[in-house]
Amino acid sequence: MDAGKAARLERIGTGGRHLIVPMDHGITMGPVKGLVDIESTIDGITAGGADAVLTHKGIASRVHPHKNGAGYIVHLNGSTTIGPDEEDKRVTATVEDAIRAGGDAVSFHINVGSEHEPDQITQLGELTTEADRYGMPVLAMAYARGPGIDESDSEALGHAVRLAEELGADVIKTAYSGDAESFQHVVEATSKPVVIAGGSKGTDEETLEMVRGAVDAGAAGVSMGRSIFQHDDSEAITTAVSAVIHDDASAEEALERAGLAVEA
């Protein structure tokens, strides 16, 4: 790994662990809660301990003044919930666009097992080649999604993360399989750092137990969006997630540290 890529990877993590908050949902879902005043949201979550935030290139000017020294990842493909096929992610930017936007890394979404897999494999392969020329890290969001696929199946998830490594990704995001034992198989499928998606919003304790299970299985952290940026206290939940990832806290300890109530 060249010095530039190593330096940029350090900007989006801490000691090889990652707490990334993706906020690229404005393309997918529109101006949802937490993204209308994205400046305040970014201020809160970075003050709470997020290592990096992630948006599309057009939001860059609204990100930088509010990220409190955190890293910045530029997402390079997208789709909408109101379009004909949400799984058909289309390229929205290049590595050069991300550099001009002040990005420390780029990210790309691929649905392994979907009818769009062939195009997305080609696009991710081309992206990692381009990114490598600039020493730019690539976060691959590699999901197991398609007809007849259980999106939480550890075998399918293991295939997805291995595919991402084979195509040249540096950090790989995927869904959580539901428990530490099965997720260990996913982590062991690749030599690259694996971070989990946030999944469906549950209670704070459920969210933190999921993070705790992933870390126990060997995950390098999370790339967690709505469970953080739509939280009533996004700074506090970020503090709690950070405590699990970076300080090895239990879910209960993390809740106490962040001043969040344990649900009855």
PDB file of C-alpha atoms in Angstrom:
ATOM      1  CA  MET A   1       0.000   0.000   0.000  1.00  0.00           C
ATOM      2  CA  ASP A   2       1.366   3.414  -0.921  1.00  0.00           C
ATOM      3  CA  ALA A   3       1.801   6.194   1.624  1.00  0.00           C
ATOM      4  CA  GLY A   4      -1.074   8.281   0.263  1.00  0.00           C
ATOM      5  CA  LYS A   5      -3.657   5.520   0.556  1.00  0.00           C
ATOM      6  CA  ALA A   6      -2.406   4.581   4.034  1.00  0.00           C
ATOM      7  CA  ALA A   7      -2.676   8.202   5.172  1.00  0.00           C
ATOM      8  CA  ARG A   8      -6.202   8.547   3.800  1.00  0.00           C
ATOM      9  CA  LEU A   9      -7.325   5.308   5.440  1.00  0.00           C
ATOM     10  CA  GLU A  10      -6.170   6.739   8.757  1.00  0.00           C
ATOM     11  CA  ARG A  11      -8.391   9.768   8.184  1.00  0.00           C
ATOM     12  CA  ILE A  12     -11.543   7.611   7.949  1.00  0.00           C
ATOM     13  CA  GLY A  13     -10.769   5.433  10.973  1.00  0.00           C
ATOM     14  CA  THR A  14      -8.976   5.208  14.293  1.00  0.00           C
ATOM     15  CA  GLY A  15      -6.477   2.457  14.987  1.00  0.00           C
ATOM     16  CA  GLY A  16      -7.907   0.246  12.252  1.00  0.00           C
ATOM     17  CA  ARG A  17     -11.489   0.640  13.502  1.00  0.00           C
ATOM     18  CA  HIS A  18     -14.178   2.633  11.700  1.00  0.00           C
ATOM     19  CA  LEU A  19     -17.296   4.532  12.731  1.00  0.00           C
ATOM     20  CA  ILE A  20     -18.626   5.856   9.442  1.00  0.00           C
ATOM     21  CA  VAL A  21     -21.967   7.643   9.113  1.00  0.00           C
ATOM     22  CA  PRO A  22     -23.327   7.512   5.546  1.00  0.00           C
ATOM     23  CA  MET A  23     -25.736  10.297   4.652  1.00  0.00           C
ATOM     24  CA  ASP A  24     -26.132   9.626   0.934  1.00  0.00           C
ATOM     25  CA  HIS A  25     -29.842   8.974   1.439  1.00  0.00           C
ATOM     26  CA  GLY A  26     -30.887  12.327  -0.038  1.00  0.00           C
ATOM     27  CA  ILE A  27     -30.676  10.805  -3.512  1.00  0.00           C
ATOM     28  CA  THR A  28     -32.314   7.557  -2.456  1.00  0.00           C
ATOM     29  CA  MET A  29     -35.089   8.858  -0.213  1.00  0.00           C
ATOM     30  CA  GLY A  30     -35.142  12.638  -0.517  1.00  0.00           C
ATOM     31  CA  PRO A  31     -34.814  15.233   2.272  1.00  0.00           C
ATOM     32  CA  VAL A  32     -35.647  12.912   5.159  1.00  0.00           C
ATOM     33  CA  LYS A  33     -35.280  13.640   8.880  1.00  0.00           C
ATOM     34  CA  GLY A  34     -31.675  14.369   9.774  1.00  0.00           C
ATOM     35  CA  LEU A  35     -30.705  15.485   6.275  1.00  0.00           C
ATOM     36  CA  VAL A  36     -32.665  18.715   5.837  1.00  0.00           C
ATOM     37  CA  ASP A  37     -30.354  20.559   8.215  1.00  0.00           C
ATOM     38  CA  ILE A  38     -27.439  18.271   7.425  1.00  0.00           C
ATOM     39  CA  GLU A  39     -24.978  20.816   8.810  1.00  0.00           C
ATOM     40  CA  SER A  40     -26.288  20.418  12.371  1.00  0.00           C
ATOM     41  CA  THR A  41     -26.421  16.654  12.012  1.00  0.00           C
ATOM     42  CA  ILE A  42     -22.802  16.489  10.876  1.00  0.00           C
ATOM     43  CA  ASP A  43     -21.739  18.782  13.726  1.00  0.00           C
ATOM     44  CA  GLY A  44     -23.425  16.484  16.240  1.00  0.00           C
ATOM     45  CA  ILE A  45     -22.225  13.122  15.011  1.00  0.00           C
ATOM     46  CA  THR A  46     -18.637  14.229  14.528  1.00  0.00           C
ATOM     47  CA  ALA A  47     -18.625  15.813  17.983  1.00  0.00           C
ATOM     48  CA  GLY A  48     -19.924  12.451  19.218  1.00  0.00           C
ATOM     49  CA  GLY A  49     -16.958  10.581  17.782  1.00  0.00           C
ATOM     50  CA  ALA A  50     -17.700   9.596  14.182  1.00  0.00           C
ATOM     51  CA  ASP A  51     -14.486   8.851  12.306  1.00  0.00           C
ATOM     52  CA  ALA A  52     -15.945   9.816   8.935  1.00  0.00           C
ATOM     53  CA  VAL A  53     -19.099  10.990   7.201  1.00  0.00           C
ATOM     54  CA  LEU A  54     -20.222  10.016   3.713  1.00  0.00           C
ATOM     55  CA  THR A  55     -22.299  11.949   1.187  1.00  0.00           C
ATOM     56  CA  HIS A  56     -22.625  12.551  -2.526  1.00  0.00           C
ATOM     57  CA  LYS A  57     -20.343  15.148  -4.120  1.00  0.00           C
ATOM     58  CA  GLY A  58     -22.957  17.903  -4.307  1.00  0.00           C
ATOM     59  CA  ILE A  59     -23.172  18.165  -0.527  1.00  0.00           C
ATOM     60  CA  ALA A  60     -19.410  18.585  -0.007  1.00  0.00           C
ATOM     61  CA  SER A  61     -19.539  22.327   0.622  1.00  0.00           C
ATOM     62  CA  ARG A  62     -22.089  21.728   3.393  1.00  0.00           C
ATOM     63  CA  VAL A  63     -19.963  18.989   4.971  1.00  0.00           C
ATOM     64  CA  HIS A  64     -16.487  20.438   5.414  1.00  0.00           C
ATOM     65  CA  PRO A  65     -17.243  23.387   7.741  1.00  0.00           C
ATOM     66  CA  HIS A  66     -19.074  21.079  10.159  1.00  0.00           C
ATOM     67  CA  LYS A  67     -17.120  17.806  10.349  1.00  0.00           C
ATOM     68  CA  ASN A  68     -14.800  18.751  13.232  1.00  0.00           C
ATOM     69  CA  GLY A  69     -11.751  17.129  11.688  1.00  0.00           C
ATOM     70  CA  ALA A  70     -13.471  13.867  10.760  1.00  0.00           C
ATOM     71  CA  GLY A  71     -12.782  12.117   7.463  1.00  0.00           C
ATOM     72  CA  TYR A  72     -14.951  12.537   4.395  1.00  0.00           C
ATOM     73  CA  ILE A  73     -16.038   9.815   1.955  1.00  0.00           C
ATOM     74  CA  VAL A  74     -17.696  10.603  -1.378  1.00  0.00           C
ATOM     75  CA  HIS A  75     -20.244   8.095  -2.653  1.00  0.00           C
ATOM     76  CA  LEU A  76     -20.132   7.355  -6.377  1.00  0.00           C
ATOM     77  CA  ASN A  77     -23.393   5.659  -7.338  1.00  0.00           C
ATOM     78  CA  GLY A  78     -27.050   5.837  -6.472  1.00  0.00           C
ATOM     79  CA  SER A  79     -30.724   5.242  -7.213  1.00  0.00           C
ATOM     80  CA  THR A  80     -34.098   6.325  -5.819  1.00  0.00           C
ATOM     81  CA  THR A  81     -36.922   4.627  -3.966  1.00  0.00           C
ATOM     82  CA  ILE A  82     -39.412   6.141  -6.432  1.00  0.00           C
ATOM     83  CA  GLY A  83     -37.601   5.009  -9.573  1.00  0.00           C
ATOM     84  CA  PRO A  84     -38.230   1.795 -11.504  1.00  0.00           C
ATOM     85  CA  ASP A  85     -35.617  -0.280  -9.648  1.00  0.00           C
ATOM     86  CA  GLU A  86     -33.873   0.809  -6.451  1.00  0.00           C
ATOM     87  CA  GLU A  87     -31.258  -1.923  -6.846  1.00  0.00           C
ATOM     88  CA  ASP A  88     -30.114  -0.468 -10.195  1.00  0.00           C
ATOM     89  CA  LYS A  89     -27.424   1.861  -8.846  1.00  0.00           C
ATOM     90  CA  ARG A  90     -26.060   4.263 -11.466  1.00  0.00           C
ATOM     91  CA  VAL A  91     -22.629   5.916 -11.447  1.00  0.00           C
ATOM     92  CA  THR A  92     -22.901   9.497 -10.187  1.00  0.00           C
ATOM     93  CA  ALA A  93     -19.276  10.662  -9.888  1.00  0.00           C
ATOM     94  CA  THR A  94     -15.630   9.791 -10.490  1.00  0.00           C
ATOM     95  CA  VAL A  95     -12.549   9.584  -8.289  1.00  0.00           C
ATOM     96  CA  GLU A  96     -11.436  12.936  -9.680  1.00  0.00           C
ATOM     97  CA  ASP A  97     -14.786  14.422  -8.660  1.00  0.00           C
ATOM     98  CA  ALA A  98     -14.222  13.076  -5.142  1.00  0.00           C
ATOM     99  CA  ILE A  99     -10.743  14.587  -4.987  1.00  0.00           C
ATOM    100  CA  ARG A 100     -12.094  17.986  -6.066  1.00  0.00           C
ATOM    101  CA  ALA A 101     -14.786  17.635  -3.391  1.00  0.00           C
ATOM    102  CA  GLY A 102     -12.126  17.118  -0.719  1.00  0.00           C
ATOM    103  CA  GLY A 103     -12.767  13.419  -0.207  1.00  0.00           C
ATOM    104  CA  ASP A 104     -10.447  11.156   1.767  1.00  0.00           C
ATOM    105  CA  ALA A 105     -12.003   8.022   0.239  1.00  0.00           C
ATOM    106  CA  VAL A 106     -14.724   6.944  -2.175  1.00  0.00           C
ATOM    107  CA  SER A 107     -17.516   4.413  -1.811  1.00  0.00           C
ATOM    108  CA  PHE A 108     -19.516   2.301  -4.239  1.00  0.00           C
ATOM    109  CA  HIS A 109     -22.594   0.101  -3.776  1.00  0.00           C
ATOM    110  CA  ILE A 110     -22.850  -3.340  -5.376  1.00  0.00           C
ATOM    111  CA  ASN A 111     -25.730  -5.834  -5.108  1.00  0.00           C
ATOM    112  CA  VAL A 112     -24.211  -9.293  -5.435  1.00  0.00           C
ATOM    113  CA  GLY A 113     -26.769 -11.724  -6.826  1.00  0.00           C
ATOM    114  CA  SER A 114     -29.023  -9.129  -8.434  1.00  0.00           C
ATOM    115  CA  GLU A 115     -29.665  -8.775 -12.162  1.00  0.00           C
ATOM    116  CA  HIS A 116     -27.470  -5.675 -12.022  1.00  0.00           C
ATOM    117  CA  GLU A 117     -24.488  -7.565 -10.606  1.00  0.00           C
ATOM    118  CA  PRO A 118     -22.608  -7.879 -13.956  1.00  0.00           C
ATOM    119  CA  ASP A 119     -22.602  -4.135 -14.615  1.00  0.00           C
ATOM    120  CA  GLN A 120     -21.772  -3.326 -11.004  1.00  0.00           C
ATOM    121  CA  ILE A 121     -18.858  -5.788 -10.979  1.00  0.00           C
ATOM    122  CA  THR A 122     -17.444  -4.074 -14.062  1.00  0.00           C
ATOM    123  CA  GLN A 123     -17.963  -0.626 -12.556  1.00  0.00           C
ATOM    124  CA  LEU A 124     -16.386  -1.510  -9.196  1.00  0.00           C
ATOM    125  CA  GLY A 125     -13.414  -3.116 -10.920  1.00  0.00           C
ATOM    126  CA  GLU A 126     -12.870  -0.004 -13.038  1.00  0.00           C
ATOM    127  CA  LEU A 127     -13.303   2.238 -10.003  1.00  0.00           C
ATOM    128  CA  THR A 128     -10.659   0.475  -7.900  1.00  0.00           C
ATOM    129  CA  THR A 129      -8.201   0.715 -10.800  1.00  0.00           C
ATOM    130  CA  GLU A 130      -8.853   4.457 -11.120  1.00  0.00           C
ATOM    131  CA  ALA A 131      -8.725   4.994  -7.347  1.00  0.00           C
ATOM    132  CA  ASP A 132      -5.431   3.147  -7.039  1.00  0.00           C
ATOM    133  CA  ARG A 133      -3.810   5.594  -9.451  1.00  0.00           C
ATOM    134  CA  TYR A 134      -4.601   8.380  -6.995  1.00  0.00           C
ATOM    135  CA  GLY A 135      -3.912   6.467  -3.776  1.00  0.00           C
ATOM    136  CA  MET A 136      -7.605   6.809  -2.902  1.00  0.00           C
ATOM    137  CA  PRO A 137      -9.181   4.170  -0.630  1.00  0.00           C
ATOM    138  CA  VAL A 138     -12.369   2.454  -1.787  1.00  0.00           C
ATOM    139  CA  LEU A 139     -15.180   1.467   0.571  1.00  0.00           C
ATOM    140  CA  ALA A 140     -17.275  -1.182  -1.195  1.00  0.00           C
ATOM    141  CA  MET A 141     -20.847  -1.521   0.028  1.00  0.00           C
ATOM    142  CA  ALA A 142     -21.247  -5.170  -0.935  1.00  0.00           C
ATOM    143  CA  TYR A 143     -24.680  -6.617  -0.220  1.00  0.00           C
ATOM    144  CA  ALA A 144     -26.121 -10.039  -1.001  1.00  0.00           C
ATOM    145  CA  ARG A 145     -29.341  -9.066  -2.785  1.00  0.00           C
ATOM    146  CA  GLY A 146     -31.236 -10.811  -5.501  1.00  0.00           C
ATOM    147  CA  PRO A 147     -33.968 -13.343  -6.290  1.00  0.00           C
ATOM    148  CA  GLY A 148     -34.040 -16.150  -3.734  1.00  0.00           C
ATOM    149  CA  ILE A 149     -31.200 -14.680  -1.646  1.00  0.00           C
ATOM    150  CA  ASP A 150     -31.493 -14.301   2.114  1.00  0.00           C
ATOM    151  CA  GLU A 151     -29.807 -10.938   2.678  1.00  0.00           C
ATOM    152  CA  SER A 152     -28.593 -12.000   6.125  1.00  0.00           C
ATOM    153  CA  ASP A 153     -27.248 -15.418   5.096  1.00  0.00           C
ATOM    154  CA  SER A 154     -23.617 -15.656   6.179  1.00  0.00           C
ATOM    155  CA  GLU A 155     -22.597 -17.734   3.153  1.00  0.00           C
ATOM    156  CA  ALA A 156     -24.030 -15.177   0.744  1.00  0.00           C
ATOM    157  CA  LEU A 157     -22.525 -12.300   2.727  1.00  0.00           C
ATOM    158  CA  GLY A 158     -19.169 -14.061   2.781  1.00  0.00           C
ATOM    159  CA  HIS A 159     -19.330 -14.337  -1.006  1.00  0.00           C
ATOM    160  CA  ALA A 160     -20.186 -10.653  -1.306  1.00  0.00           C
ATOM    161  CA  VAL A 161     -17.291  -9.426   0.833  1.00  0.00           C
ATOM    162  CA  ARG A 162     -14.818 -11.749  -0.865  1.00  0.00           C
ATOM    163  CA  LEU A 163     -15.952 -10.481  -4.269  1.00  0.00           C
ATOM    164  CA  ALA A 164     -15.323  -6.918  -3.083  1.00  0.00           C
ATOM    165  CA  GLU A 165     -11.784  -7.765  -1.972  1.00  0.00           C
ATOM    166  CA  GLU A 166     -11.085  -9.604  -5.229  1.00  0.00           C
ATOM    167  CA  LEU A 167     -12.132  -6.448  -7.126  1.00  0.00           C
ATOM    168  CA  GLY A 168      -9.748  -4.279  -5.109  1.00  0.00           C
ATOM    169  CA  ALA A 169     -11.777  -2.724  -2.268  1.00  0.00           C
ATOM    170  CA  ASP A 170      -9.908  -1.528   0.827  1.00  0.00           C
ATOM    171  CA  VAL A 171     -12.787  -1.542   3.339  1.00  0.00           C
ATOM    172  CA  ILE A 172     -15.985  -3.546   2.876  1.00  0.00           C
ATOM    173  CA  LYS A 173     -19.452  -2.813   4.210  1.00  0.00           C
ATOM    174  CA  THR A 174     -22.134  -5.479   4.351  1.00  0.00           C
ATOM    175  CA  ALA A 175     -25.253  -6.494   6.261  1.00  0.00           C
ATOM    176  CA  TYR A 176     -25.043  -8.127   9.669  1.00  0.00           C
ATOM    177  CA  SER A 177     -25.980 -11.808   9.700  1.00  0.00           C
ATOM    178  CA  GLY A 178     -27.754 -11.576  13.052  1.00  0.00           C
ATOM    179  CA  ASP A 179     -25.258 -13.024  15.510  1.00  0.00           C
ATOM    180  CA  ALA A 180     -21.534 -13.046  16.217  1.00  0.00           C
ATOM    181  CA  GLU A 181     -21.028 -16.732  15.465  1.00  0.00           C
ATOM    182  CA  SER A 182     -22.380 -16.574  11.914  1.00  0.00           C
ATOM    183  CA  PHE A 183     -20.814 -13.191  11.221  1.00  0.00           C
ATOM    184  CA  GLN A 184     -17.380 -14.553  12.037  1.00  0.00           C
ATOM    185  CA  HIS A 185     -17.654 -16.562   8.797  1.00  0.00           C
ATOM    186  CA  VAL A 186     -18.248 -13.286   6.909  1.00  0.00           C
ATOM    187  CA  VAL A 187     -15.243 -11.571   8.489  1.00  0.00           C
ATOM    188  CA  GLU A 188     -13.029 -14.570   7.778  1.00  0.00           C
ATOM    189  CA  ALA A 189     -14.036 -14.568   4.097  1.00  0.00           C
ATOM    190  CA  THR A 190     -11.769 -11.569   3.448  1.00  0.00           C
ATOM    191  CA  SER A 191      -8.487 -10.143   4.667  1.00  0.00           C
ATOM    192  CA  LYS A 192      -9.910  -6.616   4.428  1.00  0.00           C
ATOM    193  CA  PRO A 193     -11.663  -4.703   7.243  1.00  0.00           C
ATOM    194  CA  VAL A 194     -15.399  -5.433   7.332  1.00  0.00           C
ATOM    195  CA  VAL A 195     -17.925  -2.928   8.691  1.00  0.00           C
ATOM    196  CA  ILE A 196     -21.620  -3.568   9.165  1.00  0.00           C
ATOM    197  CA  ALA A 197     -24.591  -1.611   7.901  1.00  0.00           C
ATOM    198  CA  GLY A 198     -27.018  -0.207  10.431  1.00  0.00           C
ATOM    199  CA  GLY A 199     -29.978  -2.329   9.447  1.00  0.00           C
ATOM    200  CA  SER A 200     -33.536  -1.633  10.568  1.00  0.00           C
ATOM    201  CA  LYS A 201     -33.917   0.889  13.352  1.00  0.00           C
ATOM    202  CA  GLY A 202     -34.465  -0.810  16.692  1.00  0.00           C
ATOM    203  CA  THR A 203     -34.011   0.353  20.266  1.00  0.00           C
ATOM    204  CA  ASP A 204     -30.711   1.926  21.218  1.00  0.00           C
ATOM    205  CA  GLU A 205     -29.815  -1.192  23.168  1.00  0.00           C
ATOM    206  CA  GLU A 206     -30.597  -3.444  20.195  1.00  0.00           C
ATOM    207  CA  THR A 207     -28.449  -1.268  17.947  1.00  0.00           C
ATOM    208  CA  LEU A 208     -25.526  -1.417  20.359  1.00  0.00           C
ATOM    209  CA  GLU A 209     -25.892  -5.162  20.928  1.00  0.00           C
ATOM    210  CA  MET A 210     -25.668  -5.595  17.152  1.00  0.00           C
ATOM    211  CA  VAL A 211     -22.486  -3.513  17.051  1.00  0.00           C
ATOM    212  CA  ARG A 212     -21.090  -5.448  20.004  1.00  0.00           C
ATOM    213  CA  GLY A 213     -21.796  -8.763  18.261  1.00  0.00           C
ATOM    214  CA  ALA A 214     -20.143  -7.629  15.053  1.00  0.00           C
ATOM    215  CA  VAL A 215     -17.033  -6.426  16.868  1.00  0.00           C
ATOM    216  CA  ASP A 216     -16.871  -9.691  18.830  1.00  0.00           C
ATOM    217  CA  ALA A 217     -16.934 -11.519  15.491  1.00  0.00           C
ATOM    218  CA  GLY A 218     -13.948  -9.501  14.271  1.00  0.00           C
ATOM    219  CA  ALA A 219     -15.631  -6.652  12.418  1.00  0.00           C
ATOM    220  CA  ALA A 220     -13.718  -3.376  12.161  1.00  0.00           C
ATOM    221  CA  GLY A 221     -16.748  -1.245  13.007  1.00  0.00           C
ATOM    222  CA  VAL A 222     -19.841   0.143  11.345  1.00  0.00           C
ATOM    223  CA  SER A 223     -21.077   2.240   8.469  1.00  0.00           C
ATOM    224  CA  MET A 224     -24.377   3.180  10.077  1.00  0.00           C
ATOM    225  CA  GLY A 225     -26.753   5.747   8.614  1.00  0.00           C
ATOM    226  CA  ARG A 226     -30.358   6.229   9.700  1.00  0.00           C
ATOM    227  CA  SER A 227     -29.927   4.618  13.123  1.00  0.00           C
ATOM    228  CA  ILE A 228     -27.557   7.498  13.860  1.00  0.00           C
ATOM    229  CA  PHE A 229     -28.524  10.528  11.775  1.00  0.00           C
ATOM    230  CA  GLN A 230     -32.279  10.110  12.408  1.00  0.00           C
ATOM    231  CA  HIS A 231     -31.848   9.504  16.135  1.00  0.00           C
ATOM    232  CA  ASP A 232     -33.432  12.071  18.450  1.00  0.00           C
ATOM    233  CA  ASP A 233     -29.959  12.642  19.897  1.00  0.00           C
ATOM    234  CA  SER A 234     -27.546  11.815  17.097  1.00  0.00           C
ATOM    235  CA  GLU A 235     -24.525  12.986  19.074  1.00  0.00           C
ATOM    236  CA  ALA A 236     -25.340  10.728  22.018  1.00  0.00           C
ATOM    237  CA  ILE A 237     -25.948   7.593  19.939  1.00  0.00           C
ATOM    238  CA  THR A 238     -22.703   8.261  18.072  1.00  0.00           C
ATOM    239  CA  THR A 239     -20.901   8.503  21.414  1.00  0.00           C
ATOM    240  CA  ALA A 240     -22.407   5.172  22.438  1.00  0.00           C
ATOM    241  CA  VAL A 241     -21.495   3.390  19.200  1.00  0.00           C
ATOM    242  CA  SER A 242     -17.994   4.841  19.423  1.00  0.00           C
ATOM    243  CA  ALA A 243     -17.626   3.456  22.944  1.00  0.00           C
ATOM    244  CA  VAL A 244     -18.324  -0.072  21.677  1.00  0.00           C
ATOM    245  CA  ILE A 245     -16.069   0.201  18.627  1.00  0.00           C
ATOM    246  CA  HIS A 246     -13.160   2.175  20.014  1.00  0.00           C
ATOM    247  CA  ASP A 247     -13.266   1.478  23.764  1.00  0.00           C
ATOM    248  CA  ASP A 248     -14.574  -2.108  23.734  1.00  0.00           C
ATOM    249  CA  ALA A 249     -17.539  -1.164  25.930  1.00  0.00           C
ATOM    250  CA  SER A 250     -20.564  -3.365  26.430  1.00  0.00           C
ATOM    251  CA  ALA A 251     -23.917  -2.148  25.161  1.00  0.00           C
ATOM    252  CA  GLU A 252     -25.004  -1.235  28.686  1.00  0.00           C
ATOM    253  CA  GLU A 253     -21.751   0.607  29.430  1.00  0.00           C
ATOM    254  CA  ALA A 254     -22.041   2.496  26.158  1.00  0.00           C
ATOM    255  CA  LEU A 255     -25.596   3.606  26.923  1.00  0.00           C
ATOM    256  CA  GLU A 256     -24.533   4.853  30.339  1.00  0.00           C
ATOM    257  CA  ARG A 257     -21.532   6.704  28.938  1.00  0.00           C
ATOM    258  CA  ALA A 258     -23.697   8.470  26.367  1.00  0.00           C
ATOM    259  CA  GLY A 259     -26.435   9.312  28.866  1.00  0.00           C
ATOM    260  CA  LEU A 260     -29.016   7.244  27.017  1.00  0.00           C
ATOM    261  CA  ALA A 261     -31.691   5.403  28.948  1.00  0.00           C
ATOM    262  CA  VAL A 262     -31.804   1.614  28.916  1.00  0.00           C
ATOM    263  CA  GLU A 263     -35.199   0.643  27.495  1.00  0.00           C
ATOM    264  CA  ALA A 264     -37.450  -1.327  29.823  1.00  0.00           C
TER     265      ALA A 264
END
